[in-house]
Amino acid sequence: MRAVGEIRRPFAFGRRHANHAPMNIVFVLFDNVTQLDFAGPVQFLSRLPGSTVQIVSKDGKAVTTDCGFSIVPNASFADCRPADIICVPGGHGVRQAVGDAAIVDFVRQQGAQAKWVTSVCTGAFILGVAGLLQDKQATCHWAYTQLLPMVGATHKAARVVRDGNVVTAGGVTSGIDFALELIALIAGEDVARTLQLALEYDPAPPFQGGTPETTSPDVLHNLRARVYDRAAEQMEEALRDSGMVG
């Protein structure tokens, strides 16, 4: 019988192509999450052969997103089976989540026994306050990387960073890259390449400038001044107020 809150996805390869044990993939959601931090990697990881996906919130109820709609999980923390892969997305809601003992304790307990501990964007700070980034190299959204030492991590400038069984991704869209790299590590490069083709992931953005290094100084300055200078200050305040960092 299928466990509570478990989704099993069909996969075009069939089970004969799975060269790894089935995995329970757990995504931890909270209010004001950035939906693409979650939607990108779950679209790919849900097709990992033979695996199941649990989308969890504290009480199993819908969580709000930064796009004005909600996501309905399929499990609560209490219903969630042990994670083989735990993934924590980011969003402005991280500022509240790092001070929520139930969320932090759940991530700490699940992460302590998971095969892979992962995050996208500012979700890294939830891993951090849970003690899972201590002495690790990590990344997150470019506007917040200077705060990683507050949670014991060393920033490494890369779109996806792996340190042992901890894999962190940069901002938002990098979650897809992280998912493909993790699939390749678990199931092999052929599986990852086939999924990349199946989902037609072949980025060709209309403009150069998806990183601070490749965008114009004016665009970067204006965006920082309008959004991210204050957002980074608020994140720093939230981390200090969490009582989990020095």
PDB file of C-alpha atoms in Angstrom:
ATOM      1  CA  MET A   1       0.000   0.000   0.000  1.00  0.00           C
ATOM      2  CA  ARG A   2       1.285   3.470  -0.852  1.00  0.00           C
ATOM      3  CA  ALA A   3       2.317   5.609   2.089  1.00  0.00           C
ATOM      4  CA  VAL A   4       0.418   8.744   3.071  1.00  0.00           C
ATOM      5  CA  GLY A   5       1.413  11.750   1.005  1.00  0.00           C
ATOM      6  CA  GLU A   6       3.380   9.750  -1.550  1.00  0.00           C
ATOM      7  CA  ILE A   7       3.356  10.395  -5.297  1.00  0.00           C
ATOM      8  CA  ARG A   8       4.829   7.871  -7.664  1.00  0.00           C
ATOM      9  CA  ARG A   9       5.474   9.185 -11.142  1.00  0.00           C
ATOM     10  CA  PRO A  10       5.588   7.096 -14.329  1.00  0.00           C
ATOM     11  CA  PHE A  11       8.895   7.265 -16.136  1.00  0.00           C
ATOM     12  CA  ALA A  12       9.523   6.617 -19.798  1.00  0.00           C
ATOM     13  CA  PHE A  13      12.690   4.559 -19.230  1.00  0.00           C
ATOM     14  CA  GLY A  14      10.930   1.876 -17.254  1.00  0.00           C
ATOM     15  CA  ARG A  15      12.395   0.264 -14.157  1.00  0.00           C
ATOM     16  CA  ARG A  16      14.975  -1.769 -16.030  1.00  0.00           C
ATOM     17  CA  HIS A  17      16.967   1.458 -16.469  1.00  0.00           C
ATOM     18  CA  ALA A  18      17.043   2.366 -12.778  1.00  0.00           C
ATOM     19  CA  ASN A  19      20.470   1.533 -11.374  1.00  0.00           C
ATOM     20  CA  HIS A  20      19.820   2.815  -7.873  1.00  0.00           C
ATOM     21  CA  ALA A  21      17.498   2.073  -4.970  1.00  0.00           C
ATOM     22  CA  PRO A  22      14.145   3.927  -4.956  1.00  0.00           C
ATOM     23  CA  MET A  23      14.395   7.274  -3.222  1.00  0.00           C
ATOM     24  CA  ASN A  24      11.926   9.392  -1.288  1.00  0.00           C
ATOM     25  CA  ILE A  25      12.368  12.989  -2.413  1.00  0.00           C
ATOM     26  CA  VAL A  26      11.068  15.549   0.081  1.00  0.00           C
ATOM     27  CA  PHE A  27      10.490  19.225  -0.735  1.00  0.00           C
ATOM     28  CA  VAL A  28       9.921  21.482   2.263  1.00  0.00           C
ATOM     29  CA  LEU A  29       7.525  24.374   1.584  1.00  0.00           C
ATOM     30  CA  PHE A  30       6.513  27.420   3.627  1.00  0.00           C
ATOM     31  CA  ASP A  31       4.523  30.588   3.057  1.00  0.00           C
ATOM     32  CA  ASN A  32       5.888  33.116   0.537  1.00  0.00           C
ATOM     33  CA  VAL A  33       8.087  30.550  -1.163  1.00  0.00           C
ATOM     34  CA  THR A  34       9.457  31.321  -4.630  1.00  0.00           C
ATOM     35  CA  GLN A  35       7.494  28.837  -6.691  1.00  0.00           C
ATOM     36  CA  LEU A  36      10.116  28.365  -9.420  1.00  0.00           C
ATOM     37  CA  ASP A  37      12.732  27.409  -6.801  1.00  0.00           C
ATOM     38  CA  PHE A  38      10.451  24.420  -6.197  1.00  0.00           C
ATOM     39  CA  ALA A  39       8.728  23.890  -9.538  1.00  0.00           C
ATOM     40  CA  GLY A  40      11.925  23.654 -11.593  1.00  0.00           C
ATOM     41  CA  PRO A  41      13.710  20.919  -9.644  1.00  0.00           C
ATOM     42  CA  VAL A  42      10.567  18.955  -8.773  1.00  0.00           C
ATOM     43  CA  GLN A  43       9.656  18.696 -12.465  1.00  0.00           C
ATOM     44  CA  PHE A  44      12.977  16.953 -13.114  1.00  0.00           C
ATOM     45  CA  LEU A  45      13.522  15.051  -9.872  1.00  0.00           C
ATOM     46  CA  SER A  46       9.991  13.636  -9.925  1.00  0.00           C
ATOM     47  CA  ARG A  47      11.090  11.652 -13.006  1.00  0.00           C
ATOM     48  CA  LEU A  48      14.023  10.013 -11.287  1.00  0.00           C
ATOM     49  CA  PRO A  49      13.324   6.335 -11.990  1.00  0.00           C
ATOM     50  CA  GLY A  50      11.525   4.453  -9.245  1.00  0.00           C
ATOM     51  CA  SER A  51      11.387   7.366  -6.828  1.00  0.00           C
ATOM     52  CA  THR A  52       8.572   9.023  -4.899  1.00  0.00           C
ATOM     53  CA  VAL A  53       7.977  12.664  -4.088  1.00  0.00           C
ATOM     54  CA  GLN A  54       6.548  14.163  -0.922  1.00  0.00           C
ATOM     55  CA  ILE A  55       5.731  17.872  -0.909  1.00  0.00           C
ATOM     56  CA  VAL A  56       5.428  18.858   2.738  1.00  0.00           C
ATOM     57  CA  SER A  57       4.416  21.846   4.796  1.00  0.00           C
ATOM     58  CA  LYS A  58       4.280  22.102   8.562  1.00  0.00           C
ATOM     59  CA  ASP A  59       0.606  21.172   8.817  1.00  0.00           C
ATOM     60  CA  GLY A  60       0.048  19.797   5.335  1.00  0.00           C
ATOM     61  CA  LYS A  61      -2.026  22.832   4.364  1.00  0.00           C
ATOM     62  CA  ALA A  62      -1.568  25.051   1.316  1.00  0.00           C
ATOM     63  CA  VAL A  63       1.299  27.524   1.312  1.00  0.00           C
ATOM     64  CA  THR A  64       1.357  30.874  -0.434  1.00  0.00           C
ATOM     65  CA  THR A  65       3.858  31.682  -3.184  1.00  0.00           C
ATOM     66  CA  ASP A  66       5.427  34.938  -4.292  1.00  0.00           C
ATOM     67  CA  CYS A  67       3.318  34.773  -7.467  1.00  0.00           C
ATOM     68  CA  GLY A  68      -0.043  35.227  -5.770  1.00  0.00           C
ATOM     69  CA  PHE A  69      -1.260  31.621  -5.881  1.00  0.00           C
ATOM     70  CA  SER A  70      -0.915  28.733  -3.463  1.00  0.00           C
ATOM     71  CA  ILE A  71       0.564  25.241  -3.609  1.00  0.00           C
ATOM     72  CA  VAL A  72      -1.161  22.324  -1.910  1.00  0.00           C
ATOM     73  CA  PRO A  73       1.327  19.834  -0.404  1.00  0.00           C
ATOM     74  CA  ASN A  74       0.631  16.109  -0.204  1.00  0.00           C
ATOM     75  CA  ALA A  75       1.915  15.605   3.344  1.00  0.00           C
ATOM     76  CA  SER A  76       2.562  17.288   6.658  1.00  0.00           C
ATOM     77  CA  PHE A  77       5.752  17.047   8.665  1.00  0.00           C
ATOM     78  CA  ALA A  78       4.100  14.384  10.796  1.00  0.00           C
ATOM     79  CA  ASP A  79       3.144  12.309   7.723  1.00  0.00           C
ATOM     80  CA  CYS A  80       6.508  12.547   5.995  1.00  0.00           C
ATOM     81  CA  ARG A  81       8.593   9.437   5.585  1.00  0.00           C
ATOM     82  CA  PRO A  82      12.383   9.631   5.956  1.00  0.00           C
ATOM     83  CA  ALA A  83      13.914  11.608   3.098  1.00  0.00           C
ATOM     84  CA  ASP A  84      16.598  10.202   0.854  1.00  0.00           C
ATOM     85  CA  ILE A  85      16.776  13.614  -0.815  1.00  0.00           C
ATOM     86  CA  ILE A  86      15.621  16.707   1.030  1.00  0.00           C
ATOM     87  CA  CYS A  87      15.310  19.959  -0.894  1.00  0.00           C
ATOM     88  CA  VAL A  88      14.555  23.371   0.583  1.00  0.00           C
ATOM     89  CA  PRO A  89      13.615  26.129  -1.862  1.00  0.00           C
ATOM     90  CA  GLY A  90      13.949  29.831  -1.122  1.00  0.00           C
ATOM     91  CA  GLY A  91      11.916  33.002  -1.272  1.00  0.00           C
ATOM     92  CA  HIS A  92      11.211  35.992   0.925  1.00  0.00           C
ATOM     93  CA  GLY A  93       9.387  33.601   3.270  1.00  0.00           C
ATOM     94  CA  VAL A  94      12.773  32.258   4.349  1.00  0.00           C
ATOM     95  CA  ARG A  95      13.032  35.246   6.684  1.00  0.00           C
ATOM     96  CA  GLN A  96      10.126  33.855   8.696  1.00  0.00           C
ATOM     97  CA  ALA A  97      11.046  30.203   8.205  1.00  0.00           C
ATOM     98  CA  VAL A  98      14.501  30.508   9.801  1.00  0.00           C
ATOM     99  CA  GLY A  99      12.779  31.560  13.027  1.00  0.00           C
ATOM    100  CA  ASP A 100      10.169  28.805  12.929  1.00  0.00           C
ATOM    101  CA  ALA A 101      11.381  26.034  15.239  1.00  0.00           C
ATOM    102  CA  ALA A 102       9.093  23.415  13.675  1.00  0.00           C
ATOM    103  CA  ILE A 103      10.500  24.020  10.184  1.00  0.00           C
ATOM    104  CA  VAL A 104      14.119  24.185  11.320  1.00  0.00           C
ATOM    105  CA  ASP A 105      13.804  21.077  13.518  1.00  0.00           C
ATOM    106  CA  PHE A 106      12.149  19.114  10.705  1.00  0.00           C
ATOM    107  CA  VAL A 107      14.895  20.034   8.240  1.00  0.00           C
ATOM    108  CA  ARG A 108      17.583  19.219  10.824  1.00  0.00           C
ATOM    109  CA  GLN A 109      16.126  15.799  11.615  1.00  0.00           C
ATOM    110  CA  GLN A 110      15.461  14.838   8.012  1.00  0.00           C
ATOM    111  CA  GLY A 111      18.771  16.224   6.808  1.00  0.00           C
ATOM    112  CA  ALA A 112      20.738  14.315   9.427  1.00  0.00           C
ATOM    113  CA  GLN A 113      19.804  10.980   7.859  1.00  0.00           C
ATOM    114  CA  ALA A 114      19.197  11.920   4.200  1.00  0.00           C
ATOM    115  CA  LYS A 115      21.524  10.703   1.464  1.00  0.00           C
ATOM    116  CA  TRP A 116      21.412  14.137  -0.167  1.00  0.00           C
ATOM    117  CA  VAL A 117      20.783  17.498   1.516  1.00  0.00           C
ATOM    118  CA  THR A 118      19.943  20.230  -0.981  1.00  0.00           C
ATOM    119  CA  SER A 119      18.647  23.759  -1.389  1.00  0.00           C
ATOM    120  CA  VAL A 120      17.804  26.320  -4.040  1.00  0.00           C
ATOM    121  CA  CYS A 121      18.385  30.064  -3.690  1.00  0.00           C
ATOM    122  CA  THR A 122      17.912  31.374  -0.125  1.00  0.00           C
ATOM    123  CA  GLY A 123      16.715  27.968   1.020  1.00  0.00           C
ATOM    124  CA  ALA A 124      20.386  27.528   1.907  1.00  0.00           C
ATOM    125  CA  PHE A 125      19.817  29.646   5.006  1.00  0.00           C
ATOM    126  CA  ILE A 126      17.230  27.195   6.342  1.00  0.00           C
ATOM    127  CA  LEU A 127      19.791  24.429   5.902  1.00  0.00           C
ATOM    128  CA  GLY A 128      22.274  26.712   7.617  1.00  0.00           C
ATOM    129  CA  VAL A 129      20.258  27.467  10.740  1.00  0.00           C
ATOM    130  CA  ALA A 130      19.537  23.734  10.942  1.00  0.00           C
ATOM    131  CA  GLY A 131      23.289  23.194  11.220  1.00  0.00           C
ATOM    132  CA  LEU A 132      23.624  21.407   7.888  1.00  0.00           C
ATOM    133  CA  LEU A 133      26.040  23.849   6.221  1.00  0.00           C
ATOM    134  CA  GLN A 134      28.649  23.988   8.942  1.00  0.00           C
ATOM    135  CA  ASP A 135      32.131  24.015   7.378  1.00  0.00           C
ATOM    136  CA  LYS A 136      30.618  23.438   3.922  1.00  0.00           C
ATOM    137  CA  GLN A 137      31.147  25.236   0.649  1.00  0.00           C
ATOM    138  CA  ALA A 138      27.803  26.499  -0.606  1.00  0.00           C
ATOM    139  CA  THR A 139      26.006  29.001  -2.782  1.00  0.00           C
ATOM    140  CA  CYS A 140      22.674  30.807  -2.937  1.00  0.00           C
ATOM    141  CA  HIS A 141      21.143  33.784  -4.763  1.00  0.00           C
ATOM    142  CA  TRP A 142      23.893  36.268  -5.654  1.00  0.00           C
ATOM    143  CA  ALA A 143      22.389  39.041  -3.522  1.00  0.00           C
ATOM    144  CA  TYR A 144      22.805  37.044  -0.301  1.00  0.00           C
ATOM    145  CA  THR A 145      26.080  35.143  -0.713  1.00  0.00           C
ATOM    146  CA  GLN A 146      27.889  37.451   1.717  1.00  0.00           C
ATOM    147  CA  LEU A 147      25.614  36.127   4.485  1.00  0.00           C
ATOM    148  CA  LEU A 148      26.590  32.462   4.104  1.00  0.00           C
ATOM    149  CA  PRO A 149      29.399  32.690   6.714  1.00  0.00           C
ATOM    150  CA  MET A 150      26.721  33.545   9.280  1.00  0.00           C
ATOM    151  CA  VAL A 151      25.501  29.940   9.021  1.00  0.00           C
ATOM    152  CA  GLY A 152      28.951  28.374   8.964  1.00  0.00           C
ATOM    153  CA  ALA A 153      29.353  28.073   5.199  1.00  0.00           C
ATOM    154  CA  THR A 154      31.980  29.344   2.787  1.00  0.00           C
ATOM    155  CA  HIS A 155      30.661  30.831  -0.426  1.00  0.00           C
ATOM    156  CA  LYS A 156      31.855  29.229  -3.634  1.00  0.00           C
ATOM    157  CA  ALA A 157      31.102  31.172  -6.814  1.00  0.00           C
ATOM    158  CA  ALA A 158      29.271  28.599  -8.922  1.00  0.00           C
ATOM    159  CA  ARG A 159      25.754  27.978 -10.135  1.00  0.00           C
ATOM    160  CA  VAL A 160      25.666  24.614  -8.363  1.00  0.00           C
ATOM    161  CA  VAL A 161      27.983  23.659  -5.491  1.00  0.00           C
ATOM    162  CA  ARG A 162      28.473  20.161  -4.130  1.00  0.00           C
ATOM    163  CA  ASP A 163      30.327  19.527  -0.870  1.00  0.00           C
ATOM    164  CA  GLY A 164      30.002  15.914   0.192  1.00  0.00           C
ATOM    165  CA  ASN A 165      26.299  15.053   0.248  1.00  0.00           C
ATOM    166  CA  VAL A 166      25.260  18.724   0.403  1.00  0.00           C
ATOM    167  CA  VAL A 167      24.274  20.348  -2.893  1.00  0.00           C
ATOM    168  CA  THR A 168      23.267  23.998  -3.023  1.00  0.00           C
ATOM    169  CA  ALA A 169      22.049  25.955  -6.040  1.00  0.00           C
ATOM    170  CA  GLY A 170      22.147  29.653  -6.794  1.00  0.00           C
ATOM    171  CA  GLY A 171      19.102  31.751  -7.510  1.00  0.00           C
ATOM    172  CA  VAL A 172      15.784  30.423  -8.787  1.00  0.00           C
ATOM    173  CA  THR A 173      16.431  28.994 -12.282  1.00  0.00           C
ATOM    174  CA  SER A 174      19.641  27.305 -11.147  1.00  0.00           C
ATOM    175  CA  GLY A 175      17.394  24.765  -9.421  1.00  0.00           C
ATOM    176  CA  ILE A 176      16.981  23.006 -12.771  1.00  0.00           C
ATOM    177  CA  ASP A 177      20.742  22.737 -13.225  1.00  0.00           C
ATOM    178  CA  PHE A 178      21.070  21.366  -9.712  1.00  0.00           C
ATOM    179  CA  ALA A 179      18.368  18.768 -10.371  1.00  0.00           C
ATOM    180  CA  LEU A 180      20.088  17.534 -13.523  1.00  0.00           C
ATOM    181  CA  GLU A 181      23.478  17.326 -11.801  1.00  0.00           C
ATOM    182  CA  LEU A 182      21.959  15.355  -8.936  1.00  0.00           C
ATOM    183  CA  ILE A 183      20.131  13.005 -11.313  1.00  0.00           C
ATOM    184  CA  ALA A 184      23.416  12.346 -13.097  1.00  0.00           C
ATOM    185  CA  LEU A 185      25.133  11.530  -9.794  1.00  0.00           C
ATOM    186  CA  ILE A 186      22.354   9.161  -8.731  1.00  0.00           C
ATOM    187  CA  ALA A 187      21.163   7.524 -11.945  1.00  0.00           C
ATOM    188  CA  GLY A 188      23.885   8.297 -14.457  1.00  0.00           C
ATOM    189  CA  GLU A 189      24.536  10.887 -17.107  1.00  0.00           C
ATOM    190  CA  ASP A 190      22.438   9.077 -19.739  1.00  0.00           C
ATOM    191  CA  VAL A 191      19.335   9.422 -17.563  1.00  0.00           C
ATOM    192  CA  ALA A 192      20.045  13.096 -16.928  1.00  0.00           C
ATOM    193  CA  ARG A 193      20.666  13.794 -20.612  1.00  0.00           C
ATOM    194  CA  THR A 194      17.467  12.001 -21.593  1.00  0.00           C
ATOM    195  CA  LEU A 195      15.439  14.011 -19.093  1.00  0.00           C
ATOM    196  CA  GLN A 196      17.021  17.221 -20.323  1.00  0.00           C
ATOM    197  CA  LEU A 197      15.862  16.342 -23.829  1.00  0.00           C
ATOM    198  CA  ALA A 198      12.422  15.141 -22.694  1.00  0.00           C
ATOM    199  CA  LEU A 199      11.754  18.452 -20.947  1.00  0.00           C
ATOM    200  CA  GLU A 200      13.491  20.464 -23.701  1.00  0.00           C
ATOM    201  CA  TYR A 201      15.833  22.271 -21.346  1.00  0.00           C
ATOM    202  CA  ASP A 202      18.051  24.207 -23.738  1.00  0.00           C
ATOM    203  CA  PRO A 203      18.285  27.751 -22.332  1.00  0.00           C
ATOM    204  CA  ALA A 204      18.754  30.528 -24.866  1.00  0.00           C
ATOM    205  CA  PRO A 205      17.798  33.741 -23.043  1.00  0.00           C
ATOM    206  CA  PRO A 206      17.009  36.769 -25.184  1.00  0.00           C
ATOM    207  CA  PHE A 207      19.416  38.949 -23.196  1.00  0.00           C
ATOM    208  CA  GLN A 208      22.837  38.568 -21.660  1.00  0.00           C
ATOM    209  CA  GLY A 209      22.864  39.490 -18.015  1.00  0.00           C
ATOM    210  CA  GLY A 210      21.593  36.717 -15.795  1.00  0.00           C
ATOM    211  CA  THR A 211      24.454  37.244 -13.333  1.00  0.00           C
ATOM    212  CA  PRO A 212      25.982  40.360 -11.738  1.00  0.00           C
ATOM    213  CA  GLU A 213      29.121  39.741 -13.805  1.00  0.00           C
ATOM    214  CA  THR A 214      27.297  39.697 -17.133  1.00  0.00           C
ATOM    215  CA  THR A 215      24.718  42.418 -16.654  1.00  0.00           C
ATOM    216  CA  SER A 216      25.199  46.158 -17.059  1.00  0.00           C
ATOM    217  CA  PRO A 217      26.342  48.113 -13.972  1.00  0.00           C
ATOM    218  CA  ASP A 218      23.261  50.340 -14.190  1.00  0.00           C
ATOM    219  CA  VAL A 219      20.838  47.411 -14.148  1.00  0.00           C
ATOM    220  CA  LEU A 220      22.691  45.792 -11.259  1.00  0.00           C
ATOM    221  CA  HIS A 221      22.853  49.022  -9.235  1.00  0.00           C
ATOM    222  CA  ASN A 222      19.183  49.826  -9.781  1.00  0.00           C
ATOM    223  CA  LEU A 223      18.025  46.325  -8.839  1.00  0.00           C
ATOM    224  CA  ARG A 224      20.140  46.279  -5.711  1.00  0.00           C
ATOM    225  CA  ALA A 225      18.876  49.701  -4.652  1.00  0.00           C
ATOM    226  CA  ARG A 226      15.252  48.871  -5.417  1.00  0.00           C
ATOM    227  CA  VAL A 227      15.106  45.346  -3.967  1.00  0.00           C
ATOM    228  CA  TYR A 228      18.150  43.497  -2.766  1.00  0.00           C
ATOM    229  CA  ASP A 229      20.053  45.868  -0.498  1.00  0.00           C
ATOM    230  CA  ARG A 230      17.085  45.996   1.855  1.00  0.00           C
ATOM    231  CA  ALA A 231      16.209  42.330   1.316  1.00  0.00           C
ATOM    232  CA  ALA A 232      19.730  41.277   2.325  1.00  0.00           C
ATOM    233  CA  GLU A 233      19.548  43.486   5.421  1.00  0.00           C
ATOM    234  CA  GLN A 234      16.243  41.863   6.362  1.00  0.00           C
ATOM    235  CA  MET A 235      17.702  38.398   5.859  1.00  0.00           C
ATOM    236  CA  GLU A 236      20.649  39.255   8.077  1.00  0.00           C
ATOM    237  CA  GLU A 237      18.297  40.529  10.765  1.00  0.00           C
ATOM    238  CA  ALA A 238      16.193  37.359  10.510  1.00  0.00           C
ATOM    239  CA  LEU A 239      19.256  35.130  10.835  1.00  0.00           C
ATOM    240  CA  ARG A 240      20.386  36.990  13.955  1.00  0.00           C
ATOM    241  CA  ASP A 241      16.886  36.927  15.418  1.00  0.00           C
ATOM    242  CA  SER A 242      16.613  33.178  14.836  1.00  0.00           C
ATOM    243  CA  GLY A 243      18.996  32.598  17.733  1.00  0.00           C
ATOM    244  CA  MET A 244      20.790  29.955  15.654  1.00  0.00           C
ATOM    245  CA  VAL A 245      23.682  32.107  14.455  1.00  0.00           C
ATOM    246  CA  GLY A 246      26.236  34.306  16.162  1.00  0.00           C
TER     247      GLY A 246
END
